[in-house]
CSV table of C-alpha atoms in Angstrom, one decimal:
chain,number,residue,atom,x,y,z
A,188,MET,CA,31.3,30.4,-78.7
A,189,ALA,CA,29.4,32.8,-76.4
A,190,ASN,CA,29.6,35.9,-78.5
A,191,ILE,CA,29.5,34.5,-81.9
A,192,LYS,CA,26.2,35.3,-83.7
A,193,TYR,CA,25.2,33.1,-86.5
A,194,GLU,CA,22.2,32.5,-88.7
A,195,ILE,CA,21.7,29.4,-90.8
A,196,LYS,CA,20.5,30.8,-94.0
A,197,GLU,CA,20.1,27.5,-95.8
A,198,THR,CA,20.5,23.8,-94.9
A,199,VAL,CA,22.1,22.5,-98.0
A,200,GLY,CA,22.5,18.8,-97.0
A,201,THR,CA,23.1,16.4,-94.2
A,202,ILE,CA,26.2,14.2,-94.7
A,203,SER,CA,25.8,11.8,-91.8
A,204,GLU,CA,24.2,11.4,-88.4
A,205,ASN,CA,25.7,9.6,-85.4
A,206,ASN,CA,24.0,7.7,-82.6
A,207,LYS,CA,24.2,10.6,-80.2
A,208,GLY,CA,22.1,12.7,-82.5
A,209,TRP,CA,24.9,14.8,-83.9
A,210,SER,CA,24.9,15.4,-87.6
A,211,LYS,CA,27.5,16.5,-90.1
A,212,GLU,CA,25.9,19.2,-92.3
A,213,LEU,CA,26.7,21.5,-95.1
A,214,ASN,CA,24.9,24.8,-94.5
A,215,LEU,CA,25.0,28.3,-95.7
A,216,ILE,CA,25.7,30.4,-92.6
A,217,SER,CA,26.1,34.1,-91.9
A,218,TRP,CA,28.6,34.7,-89.0
A,219,ASN,CA,28.2,37.9,-87.1
A,220,ASN,CA,25.9,39.3,-89.7
A,221,ARG,CA,28.6,39.0,-92.4
A,222,GLU,CA,28.0,37.7,-95.9
A,223,ALA,CA,26.9,34.0,-95.7
A,224,LYS,CA,29.5,31.3,-96.3
A,225,TYR,CA,29.2,27.6,-96.8
A,226,ASP,CA,30.0,25.7,-93.7
A,227,LEU,CA,30.8,22.0,-93.1
A,228,ARG,CA,30.4,21.1,-89.4
A,229,ASP,CA,29.0,18.8,-86.8
A,230,TRP,CA,25.9,19.9,-85.0
A,231,SER,CA,23.9,18.5,-82.1
A,232,SER,CA,20.2,17.9,-82.6
A,233,GLU,CA,18.2,21.1,-83.0
A,234,HIS,CA,21.5,22.9,-83.7
A,235,GLU,CA,22.0,23.6,-80.0
A,236,LYS,CA,25.7,23.0,-80.0
A,237,MET,CA,28.3,23.1,-82.8
A,238,GLY,CA,31.5,21.2,-83.3
A,239,LYS,CA,34.6,22.2,-85.2
A,240,GLY,CA,34.3,22.8,-88.8
A,241,VAL,CA,35.4,24.6,-91.9
A,242,THR,CA,33.9,27.5,-93.8
A,243,LEU,CA,34.2,27.5,-97.5
A,244,THR,CA,33.5,30.2,-100.2
A,245,LYS,CA,31.6,29.2,-103.3
A,246,ASP,CA,34.8,29.0,-105.3
A,247,GLU,CA,36.3,26.6,-102.7
A,248,LEU,CA,33.1,24.5,-102.8
A,249,ILE,CA,33.4,24.3,-106.6
A,250,LYS,CA,37.0,23.2,-106.3
A,251,LEU,CA,36.1,20.7,-103.7
A,252,LYS,CA,33.5,19.3,-106.0
A,253,GLU,CA,36.0,18.9,-108.8
A,254,ILE,CA,38.4,17.1,-106.4
A,255,LEU,CA,35.7,14.7,-105.2
A,256,ASN,CA,34.6,14.0,-108.8
A,257,SER,CA,38.2,13.2,-109.8
A,258,MET,CA,38.5,10.6,-106.9
A,259,ASP,CA,37.9,7.0,-107.2
A,260,ILE,CA,35.2,6.8,-104.6
B,261,MET,CA,47.8,19.9,-80.4
B,262,ALA,CA,51.0,18.9,-78.6
B,263,ASN,CA,50.3,15.2,-78.1
B,264,ILE,CA,48.4,14.4,-81.2
B,265,LYS,CA,50.4,12.3,-83.6
B,266,TYR,CA,49.3,12.4,-87.2
B,267,GLU,CA,50.6,11.2,-90.5
B,268,ILE,CA,49.5,12.6,-93.9
B,269,LYS,CA,49.1,9.4,-95.9
B,270,GLU,CA,47.9,11.1,-99.1
B,271,THR,CA,47.4,14.7,-100.2
B,272,VAL,CA,44.2,14.4,-102.2
B,273,GLY,CA,43.9,18.0,-103.3
B,274,THR,CA,44.3,21.7,-102.5
B,275,ILE,CA,41.1,23.7,-102.4
B,276,SER,CA,42.6,27.2,-102.0
B,277,GLU,CA,45.6,29.1,-100.8
B,278,ASN,CA,45.6,32.5,-99.1
B,279,ASN,CA,48.1,35.3,-99.1
B,280,LYS,CA,49.7,34.2,-95.8
B,281,GLY,CA,50.7,30.8,-97.3
B,282,TRP,CA,47.9,28.8,-95.6
B,283,SER,CA,46.1,26.3,-97.8
B,284,LYS,CA,42.8,24.5,-97.4
B,285,GLU,CA,43.4,20.9,-98.3
B,286,LEU,CA,41.7,17.5,-98.5
B,287,ASN,CA,44.1,14.9,-97.2
B,288,LEU,CA,44.0,11.3,-96.0
B,289,ILE,CA,45.4,11.4,-92.5
B,290,SER,CA,46.0,8.8,-89.8
B,291,TRP,CA,45.5,10.3,-86.3
B,292,ASN,CA,47.3,8.6,-83.4
B,293,ASN,CA,48.2,5.7,-85.7
B,294,ARG,CA,44.5,4.9,-86.2
B,295,GLU,CA,43.0,4.0,-89.5
B,296,ALA,CA,43.3,6.9,-91.9
B,297,LYS,CA,40.4,9.3,-92.5
B,298,TYR,CA,39.7,12.0,-95.0
B,299,ASP,CA,40.3,15.4,-93.5
B,300,LEU,CA,39.4,18.9,-94.7
B,301,ARG,CA,41.5,21.5,-93.0
B,302,ASP,CA,43.6,24.7,-93.3
B,303,TRP,CA,47.3,24.2,-93.0
B,304,SER,CA,50.3,26.6,-92.9
B,305,SER,CA,53.0,26.2,-95.5
B,306,GLU,CA,55.0,23.0,-95.1
B,307,HIS,CA,52.2,21.7,-92.8
B,308,GLU,CA,53.8,23.2,-89.8
B,309,LYS,CA,50.5,24.3,-88.2
B,310,MET,CA,47.0,23.1,-88.6
B,311,GLY,CA,43.7,25.0,-88.3
B,312,LYS,CA,40.3,23.7,-87.4
B,313,GLY,CA,38.8,21.2,-89.7
B,314,VAL,CA,36.6,18.2,-90.1
B,315,THR,CA,37.4,14.5,-90.6
B,316,LEU,CA,35.2,12.5,-92.9
B,317,THR,CA,34.8,8.8,-93.6
B,318,LYS,CA,34.7,7.6,-97.2
B,319,ASP,CA,30.9,7.2,-96.9
B,320,GLU,CA,30.6,10.8,-95.8
B,321,LEU,CA,32.8,12.0,-98.6
B,322,ILE,CA,30.6,10.1,-101.1
B,323,LYS,CA,27.5,11.8,-99.6
B,324,LEU,CA,29.2,15.2,-99.7
B,325,LYS,CA,30.0,14.6,-103.4
B,326,GLU,CA,26.4,13.8,-104.1
B,327,ILE,CA,25.3,17.0,-102.3
B,328,LEU,CA,27.8,19.1,-104.2
B,329,ASN,CA,26.8,17.6,-107.5
B,330,SER,CA,23.1,18.4,-106.8
B,331,MET,CA,23.9,22.0,-106.1
B,332,ASP,CA,23.6,24.8,-108.6
B,333,ILE,CA,27.3,25.9,-108.3
């Protein structure tokens, strides 16, 4: 991760938090000064360390919303 | 990835597909014969290779749905 620059442009929401202080968050993040993308990922407290995650475009987020709304959850 | 066993129990939905044949999918997956979890991840065609992703419990998926529905997208 050493040479990846990122900036959290917007914290959209926190999905969960575990007992070690890590939280799963949806953020809007700019990676290496590129256009910001939505990003679903685990973070340690204060965003010091990041876990694995996925980045999503706005179109993908809309599609994900449709899928979730069609599920029986 | 060599020693991780997984079984895709249910393909919930496909979020996008790129021009290399990889698709971003929401699936219900059992990892190492454990209880199945929801999983958001990129996959090559025929699920031969997997990219990075996040696993989500049902509660996390419900919370994610709430967040997405509260967004102006």
